[in-house]
Amino acid sequence: MPTRVLILSASVGSGHKAAAAAIEQAFQRYPEFEVINQDALLHTSRIYQVAATDAYFALVKENPWSVGWLYDYNDEPFKNERGLSRVLNMLNGQPLVKLIEDYHPDIIICTHFMPAGIAAQLLLEERINSRLGIVTTDYDFQGMWLSRSFNHYFVALDEARALLASFGVDDERITVSGIPVTSLLSEPFDCDGVYERYNLQADLPVLLVSAGALGGGPALEIVEQIMGMKTPVQTIVVCGRNQPLRQAVTTLTAAKAEHFRVLGFTNEMPDLMRAATLFVGKPGGLSTAECMAAGLPMVVIDPIPGQEERNSDHLLENGAAIRCRDLPVLGFKIDQVLQEPGRLEGLQAGTQRLARPDAARVVIETLLNDTTSPYVFDREQRRRIIAVSRGKTEPELVAPPPPDTVILYDDETGVLLGTITPTQMKFLDTYLVEEHSDDETYYLDEPTLDYLIEQHPDPELLTVLRSILRTRTHVEIRFVLP
């Protein structure tokens, strides 16, 4: 009987499904496996589907700030797996539960946290016996991705791995795979053929403007800015399935039609990305990963608060993108990149730091070689992880000094100088002068030390005092009594 693999995504945007499709595509190298790829959202209640898609996109369009607020609000680990939330997810996802139980997969790969949470619950209830791999589809790790049970996490960056490690997740259960992208980005590429097909000049930069699969965003304003640039460029505008937008862009650029190629939805994005010089658009997780795999720097426009803002941050930190916050200066900023010597090459080098074109293969091979049992966070571990995410971690316990120890500090810098006994402190009290009765400091320099030596201190105290003045000419010693 072949090994059964169930890939689960969710059609909240196109990225989760695209990552799932990339993994399914990579499984073609393994014909001995039976693979099913399903949109988990289609196996939930209609109310849940509307809330997850229509309501979400309405917020993105009308109140993007609220999307960022929801992202931050749900950033606490296990929030979607607690109490009523877990019950509602299981009730709304009963068709998905049936799909999983009926198929009884050996391996489950989730590219969205909703099916991952349901699969984890089935593992906890011992209703299935599967290996659960969770593949994050943004560069940042949001708390909603953390499941109470899993076998392996696949993340985009070392920083995400470090975050999971701070939660107590074993390093062996975390792989920095990158975000799975189509294998077409790794196949042989005929750049000259792309230039010929689209009638492009090889000596001019190519800007690739994407309005997304649904054709949204400020595409017209972007094109207007490009038309006013000083640097001669060629621009490919991909309008997705928005035909009115395609017609509007075509009309706008009619006077400079030789410099613009206005497309609808296209399956040739992998080739266009590798032929382009700069990508202009939103930093969705998959779009970003594809650009990095293609070696294509990004000009980030209008990121959605939350995950896209964080994707943008990581791109900027790694020198793989510039961000334009004000559209009226877009043309100016792109001119700078193209005209400043070495600027474009620096951005291209930044993409190499983030490029993970083989992410899907890494996910598959890691899970195929994973012989571990599912890991389960117990109640105490979950409590600690939530505390860590809130910044309320308890400091490591440090053994307190013995009860008969006086601690000495440099009063000016707070540097620890050493420790002495109460008897030795009494000796200092006897021979050093206090400025007032509440004084907690003593002045020490070489003449003072010579005076103390004449009073015959014990050898251990003398060693401490000499050590204090070894790198100083004088010091105001603050003492803390036991």
Tab-separated table of C-alpha atoms in Angstrom:
chain	number	residue	atom	x	y	z
A	1	MET	CA	0.000	0.000	0.000
A	2	PRO	CA	1.504	3.379	-0.977
A	3	THR	CA	2.360	5.991	1.619
A	4	ARG	CA	-0.498	8.478	1.765
A	5	VAL	CA	0.219	12.190	1.852
A	6	LEU	CA	-2.432	14.846	2.498
A	7	ILE	CA	-1.521	18.451	1.722
A	8	LEU	CA	-3.870	21.009	3.272
A	9	SER	CA	-3.955	24.721	2.457
A	10	ALA	CA	-6.588	27.467	2.708
A	11	SER	CA	-7.716	29.904	0.018
A	12	VAL	CA	-7.208	33.013	2.138
A	13	GLY	CA	-5.246	34.842	-0.535
A	14	SER	CA	-3.325	32.832	-3.097
A	15	GLY	CA	-0.099	32.189	-1.175
A	16	HIS	CA	-1.126	29.223	0.972
A	17	LYS	CA	-2.487	27.347	-2.052
A	18	ALA	CA	0.563	28.238	-4.162
A	19	ALA	CA	2.894	26.805	-1.506
A	20	ALA	CA	0.769	23.644	-1.342
A	21	ALA	CA	0.870	23.361	-5.145
A	22	ALA	CA	4.670	23.703	-5.078
A	23	ILE	CA	4.916	20.835	-2.580
A	24	GLU	CA	2.526	18.697	-4.633
A	25	GLN	CA	4.620	19.455	-7.731
A	26	ALA	CA	7.812	18.404	-5.930
A	27	PHE	CA	6.197	15.088	-4.965
A	28	GLN	CA	6.182	14.152	-8.665
A	29	ARG	CA	9.743	12.957	-8.078
A	30	TYR	CA	8.328	10.351	-5.693
A	31	PRO	CA	5.796	8.273	-7.704
A	32	GLU	CA	5.581	5.695	-4.912
A	33	PHE	CA	3.564	8.164	-2.817
A	34	GLU	CA	-0.167	8.798	-3.087
A	35	VAL	CA	-0.681	12.558	-2.771
A	36	ILE	CA	-3.904	14.540	-2.307
A	37	ASN	CA	-3.856	18.339	-2.215
A	38	GLN	CA	-6.966	19.969	-0.732
A	39	ASP	CA	-8.171	23.476	0.063
A	40	ALA	CA	-9.198	22.920	3.681
A	41	LEU	CA	-11.461	25.947	3.616
A	42	LEU	CA	-13.788	24.171	1.160
A	43	HIS	CA	-14.305	21.506	3.831
A	44	THR	CA	-15.676	23.899	6.442
A	45	SER	CA	-19.060	25.505	7.042
A	46	ARG	CA	-20.240	28.287	4.756
A	47	ILE	CA	-20.188	30.748	7.657
A	48	TYR	CA	-16.561	29.910	8.347
A	49	GLN	CA	-15.645	30.332	4.672
A	50	VAL	CA	-17.258	33.767	4.485
A	51	ALA	CA	-15.534	34.885	7.689
A	52	ALA	CA	-12.152	33.647	6.486
A	53	THR	CA	-12.295	35.063	2.950
A	54	ASP	CA	-14.968	37.665	2.189
A	55	ALA	CA	-14.740	39.367	5.572
A	56	TYR	CA	-10.944	39.308	5.484
A	57	PHE	CA	-10.668	40.867	2.025
A	58	ALA	CA	-13.276	43.472	2.938
A	59	LEU	CA	-11.122	44.493	5.902
A	60	VAL	CA	-8.015	44.610	3.700
A	61	LYS	CA	-9.769	46.924	1.275
A	62	GLU	CA	-11.729	49.172	3.626
A	63	ASN	CA	-9.904	49.078	6.971
A	64	PRO	CA	-6.356	47.729	6.517
A	65	TRP	CA	-5.361	49.027	9.958
A	66	SER	CA	-7.790	46.528	11.500
A	67	VAL	CA	-5.986	43.663	9.737
A	68	GLY	CA	-2.782	44.718	11.457
A	69	TRP	CA	-4.599	44.931	14.789
A	70	LEU	CA	-6.044	41.436	14.348
A	71	TYR	CA	-2.623	40.112	13.353
A	72	ASP	CA	-1.039	41.481	16.516
A	73	TYR	CA	-3.992	40.407	18.671
A	74	ASN	CA	-3.708	36.824	17.418
A	75	ASP	CA	0.082	36.760	17.660
A	76	GLU	CA	-0.056	35.080	21.057
A	77	PRO	CA	0.653	31.332	20.777
A	78	PHE	CA	-2.244	28.872	21.093
A	79	LYS	CA	-4.889	31.626	21.037
A	80	ASN	CA	-6.826	29.814	18.297
A	81	GLU	CA	-6.542	26.477	20.121
A	82	ARG	CA	-8.018	27.532	23.443
A	83	GLY	CA	-11.457	26.797	24.822
A	84	LEU	CA	-14.269	28.124	22.672
A	85	SER	CA	-12.001	28.881	19.687
A	86	ARG	CA	-10.913	25.248	19.476
A	87	VAL	CA	-14.482	23.997	19.813
A	88	LEU	CA	-15.731	26.349	17.068
A	89	ASN	CA	-12.886	25.355	14.741
A	90	MET	CA	-13.693	21.676	15.199
A	91	LEU	CA	-17.446	22.210	14.750
A	92	ASN	CA	-17.028	24.336	11.610
A	93	GLY	CA	-14.406	21.938	10.302
A	94	GLN	CA	-16.342	18.674	10.645
A	95	PRO	CA	-16.199	17.962	6.875
A	96	LEU	CA	-12.423	18.469	7.083
A	97	VAL	CA	-12.235	16.132	10.072
A	98	LYS	CA	-14.113	13.506	8.039
A	99	LEU	CA	-11.779	13.984	5.071
A	100	ILE	CA	-8.712	13.456	7.254
A	101	GLU	CA	-10.105	10.446	9.102
A	102	ASP	CA	-11.431	8.769	5.947
A	103	TYR	CA	-8.159	9.230	4.061
A	104	HIS	CA	-6.069	8.377	7.136
A	105	PRO	CA	-2.845	9.842	5.759
A	106	ASP	CA	0.617	8.766	6.829
A	107	ILE	CA	1.860	12.331	6.367
A	108	ILE	CA	-0.071	15.613	6.673
A	109	ILE	CA	1.516	18.820	5.362
A	110	CYS	CA	-0.270	22.057	6.242
A	111	THR	CA	0.445	25.428	4.625
A	112	HIS	CA	-2.155	27.213	6.759
A	113	PHE	CA	-2.629	27.230	10.537
A	114	MET	CA	-6.362	26.376	10.443
A	115	PRO	CA	-6.020	22.796	9.110
A	116	ALA	CA	-2.826	22.403	11.177
A	117	GLY	CA	-4.810	23.091	14.354
A	118	ILE	CA	-7.517	20.583	13.426
A	119	ALA	CA	-4.964	17.917	12.480
A	120	ALA	CA	-3.149	18.527	15.767
A	121	GLN	CA	-6.399	18.029	17.717
A	122	LEU	CA	-7.008	14.713	15.941
A	123	LEU	CA	-3.486	13.626	16.850
A	124	LEU	CA	-4.053	14.564	20.489
A	125	GLU	CA	-7.295	12.562	20.549
A	126	GLU	CA	-5.465	9.629	18.864
A	127	ARG	CA	-8.041	9.573	16.078
A	128	ILE	CA	-5.278	9.518	13.454
A	129	ASN	CA	-1.680	8.286	13.374
A	130	SER	CA	0.126	10.706	11.055
A	131	ARG	CA	3.285	12.787	10.816
A	132	LEU	CA	2.306	16.447	10.851
A	133	GLY	CA	4.521	18.957	9.075
A	134	ILE	CA	3.590	22.651	9.323
A	135	VAL	CA	4.951	24.950	6.593
A	136	THR	CA	4.749	28.678	7.330
A	137	THR	CA	4.103	30.900	4.317
A	138	ASP	CA	5.415	34.262	5.527
A	139	TYR	CA	8.865	35.349	6.633
A	140	ASP	CA	7.680	36.111	10.154
A	141	PHE	CA	6.333	33.467	12.522
A	142	GLN	CA	2.933	34.426	13.912
A	143	GLY	CA	1.621	32.810	17.094
A	144	MET	CA	-1.423	31.304	15.356
A	145	TRP	CA	0.899	28.865	13.584
A	146	LEU	CA	1.911	27.220	16.868
A	147	SER	CA	0.032	23.944	17.375
A	148	ARG	CA	-0.215	21.858	20.513
A	149	SER	CA	0.993	18.811	18.608
A	150	PHE	CA	3.215	18.452	15.526
A	151	ASN	CA	6.189	16.577	14.121
A	152	HIS	CA	8.100	19.281	12.306
A	153	TYR	CA	8.048	23.002	11.580
A	154	PHE	CA	9.325	24.534	8.355
A	155	VAL	CA	10.077	28.236	8.546
A	156	ALA	CA	11.461	30.861	6.185
A	157	LEU	CA	14.234	32.456	8.245
A	158	ASP	CA	16.758	31.699	10.963
A	159	GLU	CA	15.027	34.382	13.041
A	160	ALA	CA	11.788	32.372	13.002
A	161	ARG	CA	13.741	29.317	14.074
A	162	ALA	CA	15.263	31.291	16.947
A	163	LEU	CA	11.783	32.387	18.044
A	164	LEU	CA	10.517	28.799	18.096
A	165	ALA	CA	13.631	27.745	19.988
A	166	SER	CA	12.906	30.445	22.600
A	167	PHE	CA	9.530	28.743	23.083
A	168	GLY	CA	11.320	25.509	23.888
A	169	VAL	CA	10.832	23.746	20.539
A	170	ASP	CA	13.671	21.283	19.936
A	171	ASP	CA	16.058	22.417	17.170
A	172	GLU	CA	15.756	19.013	15.538
A	173	ARG	CA	12.065	19.693	14.919
A	174	ILE	CA	12.644	23.023	13.130
A	175	THR	CA	13.986	23.368	9.587
A	176	VAL	CA	14.739	26.657	7.863
A	177	SER	CA	13.436	25.509	4.501
A	178	GLY	CA	12.220	28.784	3.048
A	179	ILE	CA	8.741	29.150	1.563
A	180	PRO	CA	7.925	26.518	-1.106
A	181	VAL	CA	7.813	27.984	-4.624
A	182	THR	CA	7.204	26.481	-8.040
A	183	SER	CA	10.018	24.355	-9.447
A	184	LEU	CA	9.692	26.344	-12.684
A	185	LEU	CA	11.937	28.968	-11.063
A	186	SER	CA	14.737	26.384	-10.977
A	187	GLU	CA	14.331	25.058	-14.509
A	188	PRO	CA	16.515	26.153	-17.446
A	189	PHE	CA	15.646	29.670	-18.523
A	190	ASP	CA	15.889	31.228	-21.979
A	191	CYS	CA	16.157	34.945	-21.226
A	192	ASP	CA	16.688	35.876	-24.870
A	193	GLY	CA	13.549	33.939	-25.754
A	194	VAL	CA	11.491	35.889	-23.198
A	195	TYR	CA	12.838	39.185	-24.510
A	196	GLU	CA	11.974	38.166	-28.057
A	197	ARG	CA	8.483	36.934	-27.123
A	198	TYR	CA	7.613	40.224	-25.394
A	199	ASN	CA	9.578	42.375	-27.850
A	200	LEU	CA	11.864	43.767	-25.138
A	201	GLN	CA	15.217	45.486	-25.614
A	202	ALA	CA	18.123	43.738	-23.941
A	203	ASP	CA	19.880	47.014	-23.092
A	204	LEU	CA	17.026	48.535	-21.031
A	205	PRO	CA	15.922	47.656	-17.481
A	206	VAL	CA	12.629	45.776	-17.146
A	207	LEU	CA	10.171	46.674	-14.391
A	208	LEU	CA	7.616	44.015	-13.475
A	209	VAL	CA	4.523	45.575	-11.880
A	210	SER	CA	2.106	43.142	-10.246
A	211	ALA	CA	-1.455	43.969	-9.214
A	212	GLY	CA	-1.850	40.444	-7.764
A	213	ALA	CA	-3.984	37.571	-8.987
A	214	LEU	CA	-7.188	39.542	-8.358
A	215	GLY	CA	-5.831	42.754	-9.869
A	216	GLY	CA	-6.047	45.150	-6.933
A	217	GLY	CA	-3.901	47.863	-5.438
A	218	PRO	CA	-2.743	51.228	-6.785
A	219	ALA	CA	-1.620	49.908	-10.174
A	220	LEU	CA	-2.684	53.016	-12.121
A	221	GLU	CA	-0.823	55.339	-9.779
A	222	ILE	CA	2.280	53.143	-10.025
A	223	VAL	CA	2.186	53.235	-13.814
A	224	GLU	CA	1.754	57.017	-13.811
A	225	GLN	CA	4.887	57.350	-11.698
A	226	ILE	CA	6.889	55.053	-13.970
A	227	MET	CA	5.822	57.061	-17.003
A	228	GLY	CA	7.465	60.126	-15.442
A	229	MET	CA	10.833	58.466	-14.712
A	230	LYS	CA	14.090	59.897	-16.025
A	231	THR	CA	15.679	56.500	-16.636
A	232	PRO	CA	14.582	54.769	-19.867
A	233	VAL	CA	12.833	51.530	-18.834
A	234	GLN	CA	10.472	48.874	-20.140
A	235	THR	CA	7.530	47.896	-17.977
A	236	ILE	CA	5.415	44.763	-17.836
A	237	VAL	CA	2.156	45.340	-15.935
A	238	VAL	CA	0.327	42.198	-14.781
A	239	CYS	CA	-3.303	43.045	-13.983
A	240	GLY	CA	-4.469	39.568	-13.005
A	241	ARG	CA	-8.127	38.839	-13.664
A	242	ASN	CA	-9.148	42.500	-13.404
A	243	GLN	CA	-10.069	43.277	-17.005
A	244	PRO	CA	-11.255	46.848	-16.287
A	245	LEU	CA	-7.862	47.566	-14.742
A	246	ARG	CA	-6.074	46.084	-17.761
A	247	GLN	CA	-8.108	48.283	-20.076
A	248	ALA	CA	-7.451	51.376	-17.943
A	249	VAL	CA	-3.682	50.757	-17.876
A	250	THR	CA	-3.667	50.104	-21.635
A	251	THR	CA	-5.468	53.401	-22.249
A	252	LEU	CA	-3.167	55.293	-19.871
A	253	THR	CA	0.003	54.006	-21.548
A	254	ALA	CA	-1.204	54.238	-25.153
A	255	ALA	CA	1.098	57.182	-25.928
A	256	LYS	CA	4.109	55.161	-24.759
A	257	ALA	CA	2.896	51.736	-25.808
A	258	GLU	CA	6.344	50.681	-27.037
A	259	HIS	CA	7.599	50.838	-23.434
A	260	PHE	CA	4.693	48.931	-21.807
A	261	ARG	CA	3.344	45.382	-21.974
A	262	VAL	CA	-0.040	45.171	-20.227
A	263	LEU	CA	-1.086	41.614	-19.358
A	264	GLY	CA	-4.028	39.930	-17.674
A	265	PHE	CA	-3.613	36.731	-15.673
A	266	THR	CA	-0.527	34.857	-16.854
A	267	ASN	CA	1.143	31.529	-16.143
A	268	GLU	CA	4.482	32.929	-17.277
A	269	MET	CA	5.387	34.781	-14.076
A	270	PRO	CA	8.427	32.542	-13.369
A	271	ASP	CA	9.962	33.551	-16.709
A	272	LEU	CA	8.950	37.191	-16.349
A	273	MET	CA	10.477	37.332	-12.869
A	274	ARG	CA	13.793	35.986	-14.091
A	275	ALA	CA	13.828	38.390	-17.035
A	276	ALA	CA	12.924	41.471	-14.998
A	277	THR	CA	15.236	43.926	-13.251
A	278	LEU	CA	12.922	45.064	-10.429
A	279	PHE	CA	9.577	43.854	-9.094
A	280	VAL	CA	7.092	46.542	-8.049
A	281	GLY	CA	4.239	45.381	-5.827
A	282	LYS	CA	3.065	44.037	-2.478
A	283	PRO	CA	5.257	41.735	-0.349
A	284	GLY	CA	2.970	38.752	0.073
A	285	GLY	CA	4.782	35.687	1.392
A	286	LEU	CA	4.725	33.725	-1.863
A	287	SER	CA	5.374	36.705	-4.136
A	288	THR	CA	8.356	37.596	-1.987
A	289	ALA	CA	9.723	34.044	-1.936
A	290	GLU	CA	9.333	33.763	-5.708
A	291	CYS	CA	11.149	37.046	-6.261
A	292	MET	CA	14.008	35.926	-4.023
A	293	ALA	CA	14.248	32.568	-5.816
A	294	ALA	CA	14.358	34.468	-9.145
A	295	GLY	CA	17.042	36.857	-7.865
A	296	LEU	CA	14.622	39.749	-8.382
A	297	PRO	CA	14.851	42.718	-5.961
A	298	MET	CA	11.572	44.271	-4.860
A	299	VAL	CA	10.136	47.759	-4.668
A	300	VAL	CA	7.633	47.307	-1.851
A	301	ILE	CA	4.338	49.157	-2.273
A	302	ASP	CA	1.466	49.435	0.193
A	303	PRO	CA	2.032	46.316	2.341
A	304	ILE	CA	-0.967	45.054	4.298
A	305	PRO	CA	-0.428	45.747	8.029
A	306	GLY	CA	0.565	42.577	9.800
A	307	GLN	CA	2.234	39.837	7.809
A	308	GLU	CA	3.136	41.936	4.743
A	309	GLU	CA	4.589	44.692	6.923
A	310	ARG	CA	6.780	42.088	8.623
A	311	ASN	CA	7.775	40.532	5.293
A	312	SER	CA	8.804	44.002	4.186
A	313	ASP	CA	10.906	44.459	7.322
A	314	HIS	CA	12.834	41.255	6.619
A	315	LEU	CA	13.430	42.216	2.994
A	316	LEU	CA	14.782	45.615	4.015
A	317	GLU	CA	16.974	44.124	6.760
A	318	ASN	CA	18.546	41.777	4.224
A	319	GLY	CA	19.063	44.466	1.586
A	320	ALA	CA	16.795	42.738	-0.937
A	321	ALA	CA	14.261	45.540	-1.398
A	322	ILE	CA	13.475	49.223	-1.118
A	323	ARG	CA	10.169	50.514	0.198
A	324	CYS	CA	8.153	53.378	-1.200
A	325	ARG	CA	5.796	54.786	1.431
A	326	ASP	CA	4.644	57.727	-0.727
A	327	LEU	CA	3.631	56.944	-4.303
A	328	PRO	CA	4.483	60.450	-5.614
A	329	VAL	CA	8.188	59.631	-5.156
A	330	LEU	CA	8.082	56.109	-6.619
A	331	GLY	CA	9.640	57.145	-9.933
A	332	PHE	CA	12.352	59.076	-8.093
A	333	LYS	CA	13.239	56.091	-5.882
A	334	ILE	CA	13.453	53.658	-8.805
A	335	ASP	CA	15.581	56.179	-10.733
A	336	GLN	CA	17.972	56.224	-7.760
A	337	VAL	CA	18.313	52.433	-7.757
A	338	LEU	CA	18.981	52.287	-11.485
A	339	GLN	CA	21.333	55.281	-11.668
A	340	GLU	CA	23.450	54.924	-8.511
A	341	PRO	CA	26.520	52.742	-9.249
A	342	GLY	CA	26.379	49.402	-7.430
A	343	ARG	CA	22.927	49.976	-5.938
A	344	LEU	CA	21.088	47.437	-8.073
A	345	GLU	CA	23.885	44.894	-7.675
A	346	GLY	CA	23.668	45.282	-3.894
A	347	LEU	CA	19.948	44.547	-3.952
A	348	GLN	CA	20.513	41.517	-6.162
A	349	ALA	CA	23.073	40.223	-3.663
A	350	GLY	CA	20.441	40.687	-0.945
A	351	THR	CA	18.053	38.361	-2.775
A	352	GLN	CA	20.681	35.616	-2.689
A	353	ARG	CA	20.654	35.724	1.107
A	354	LEU	CA	16.932	34.948	1.146
A	355	ALA	CA	16.603	32.706	-1.916
A	356	ARG	CA	15.399	29.168	-1.131
A	357	PRO	CA	14.251	27.769	-4.500
A	358	ASP	CA	14.416	24.169	-3.222
A	359	ALA	CA	12.156	24.696	-0.188
A	360	ALA	CA	9.512	22.191	-1.343
A	361	ARG	CA	12.101	19.450	-1.783
A	362	VAL	CA	13.555	20.173	1.664
A	363	VAL	CA	10.093	19.874	3.225
A	364	ILE	CA	9.433	16.522	1.568
A	365	GLU	CA	12.807	14.930	2.248
A	366	THR	CA	12.808	16.080	5.866
A	367	LEU	CA	9.384	14.567	6.537
A	368	LEU	CA	10.201	11.337	4.719
A	369	ASN	CA	13.228	10.888	6.977
A	370	ASP	CA	11.396	11.933	10.147
A	371	THR	CA	10.818	8.918	12.378
A	372	THR	CA	9.845	10.865	15.507
A	373	SER	CA	6.498	10.605	17.239
A	374	PRO	CA	4.330	13.736	17.291
A	375	TYR	CA	5.492	16.224	19.895
A	376	VAL	CA	2.901	17.449	22.380
A	377	PHE	CA	3.111	20.656	24.414
A	378	ASP	CA	1.791	19.933	27.880
A	379	ARG	CA	-0.136	22.519	29.911
A	380	GLU	CA	2.929	23.807	31.766
A	381	GLN	CA	4.901	24.224	28.520
A	382	ARG	CA	2.015	26.120	26.936
A	383	ARG	CA	1.818	28.391	29.972
A	384	ARG	CA	5.533	29.103	29.743
A	385	ILE	CA	5.407	29.766	25.973
A	386	ILE	CA	2.551	32.239	26.410
A	387	ALA	CA	4.568	33.966	29.127
A	388	VAL	CA	7.611	34.151	26.822
A	389	SER	CA	5.511	35.674	24.038
A	390	ARG	CA	4.291	38.335	26.475
A	391	GLY	CA	7.820	39.151	27.554
A	392	LYS	CA	7.131	37.904	31.070
A	393	THR	CA	9.783	35.230	31.298
A	394	GLU	CA	11.238	34.511	34.689
A	395	PRO	CA	14.983	35.247	34.899
A	396	GLU	CA	17.354	32.382	35.479
A	397	LEU	CA	17.744	31.721	39.161
A	398	VAL	CA	21.138	32.894	40.348
A	399	ALA	CA	22.386	31.602	43.658
A	400	PRO	CA	22.290	34.476	46.163
A	401	PRO	CA	25.507	35.418	47.918
A	402	PRO	CA	26.094	33.808	51.315
A	403	PRO	CA	24.193	35.587	54.114
A	404	ASP	CA	27.454	36.758	55.711
A	405	THR	CA	28.795	38.512	52.576
A	406	VAL	CA	29.183	42.259	51.988
A	407	ILE	CA	29.134	43.162	48.269
A	408	LEU	CA	31.277	46.019	46.963
A	409	TYR	CA	30.439	48.068	43.827
A	410	ASP	CA	31.978	50.993	41.984
A	411	ASP	CA	29.496	53.705	42.935
A	412	GLU	CA	30.008	55.601	39.673
A	413	THR	CA	29.707	52.726	37.178
A	414	GLY	CA	27.868	49.985	39.103
A	415	VAL	CA	30.678	47.515	38.335
A	416	LEU	CA	31.025	44.678	40.855
A	417	LEU	CA	34.336	45.069	42.720
A	418	GLY	CA	34.265	42.051	44.989
A	419	THR	CA	32.982	40.713	48.308
A	420	ILE	CA	34.217	40.878	51.882
A	421	THR	CA	33.070	39.527	55.243
A	422	PRO	CA	31.195	41.539	57.909
A	423	THR	CA	34.359	41.436	60.069
A	424	GLN	CA	36.386	42.966	57.252
A	425	MET	CA	33.639	45.565	56.771
A	426	LYS	CA	33.891	46.436	60.460
A	427	PHE	CA	37.628	47.051	59.975
A	428	LEU	CA	36.858	49.535	57.152
A	429	ASP	CA	34.214	51.224	59.291
A	430	THR	CA	36.802	51.711	62.001
A	431	TYR	CA	39.526	53.305	59.879
A	432	LEU	CA	37.663	55.022	56.990
A	433	VAL	CA	35.724	58.243	57.386
A	434	GLU	CA	32.016	58.513	56.574
A	435	GLU	CA	30.768	61.853	55.305
A	436	HIS	CA	27.481	61.388	57.202
A	437	SER	CA	25.645	58.712	59.149
A	438	ASP	CA	23.693	57.424	56.106
A	439	ASP	CA	26.762	57.284	53.879
A	440	GLU	CA	27.043	53.968	51.983
A	441	THR	CA	30.323	54.702	50.209
A	442	TYR	CA	34.009	54.910	51.066
A	443	TYR	CA	36.702	56.684	49.043
A	444	LEU	CA	39.737	54.578	48.215
A	445	ASP	CA	42.998	55.655	46.562
A	446	GLU	CA	46.671	54.730	46.966
A	447	PRO	CA	47.343	56.991	50.015
A	448	THR	CA	44.212	55.624	51.691
A	449	LEU	CA	45.325	52.072	50.959
A	450	ASP	CA	48.788	52.793	52.435
A	451	TYR	CA	47.099	54.100	55.586
A	452	LEU	CA	44.964	50.941	55.873
A	453	ILE	CA	48.026	48.739	55.457
A	454	GLU	CA	49.554	50.434	58.484
A	455	GLN	CA	46.503	49.285	60.484
A	456	HIS	CA	47.291	45.631	59.646
A	457	PRO	CA	44.161	44.387	57.790
A	458	ASP	CA	43.831	40.664	57.242
A	459	PRO	CA	45.527	39.385	54.056
A	460	GLU	CA	42.246	38.554	52.245
A	461	LEU	CA	40.879	42.086	52.674
A	462	LEU	CA	44.189	43.557	51.515
A	463	THR	CA	44.064	41.378	48.388
A	464	VAL	CA	40.557	42.657	47.556
A	465	LEU	CA	41.541	46.318	48.056
A	466	ARG	CA	44.683	46.005	45.946
A	467	SER	CA	42.671	44.310	43.200
A	468	ILE	CA	40.201	47.227	43.192
A	469	LEU	CA	42.979	49.763	42.576
A	470	ARG	CA	44.813	47.635	40.010
A	471	THR	CA	43.166	49.468	37.078
A	472	ARG	CA	42.098	52.651	38.876
A	473	THR	CA	43.791	55.563	40.638
A	474	HIS	CA	40.785	56.027	42.896
A	475	VAL	CA	37.260	54.736	43.393
A	476	GLU	CA	34.173	55.504	45.447
A	477	ILE	CA	33.198	52.133	46.902
A	478	ARG	CA	29.511	51.462	47.558
A	479	PHE	CA	28.818	48.587	49.905
A	480	VAL	CA	25.673	46.448	50.268
A	481	LEU	CA	25.283	44.789	53.629
A	482	PRO	CA	23.780	41.269	53.994
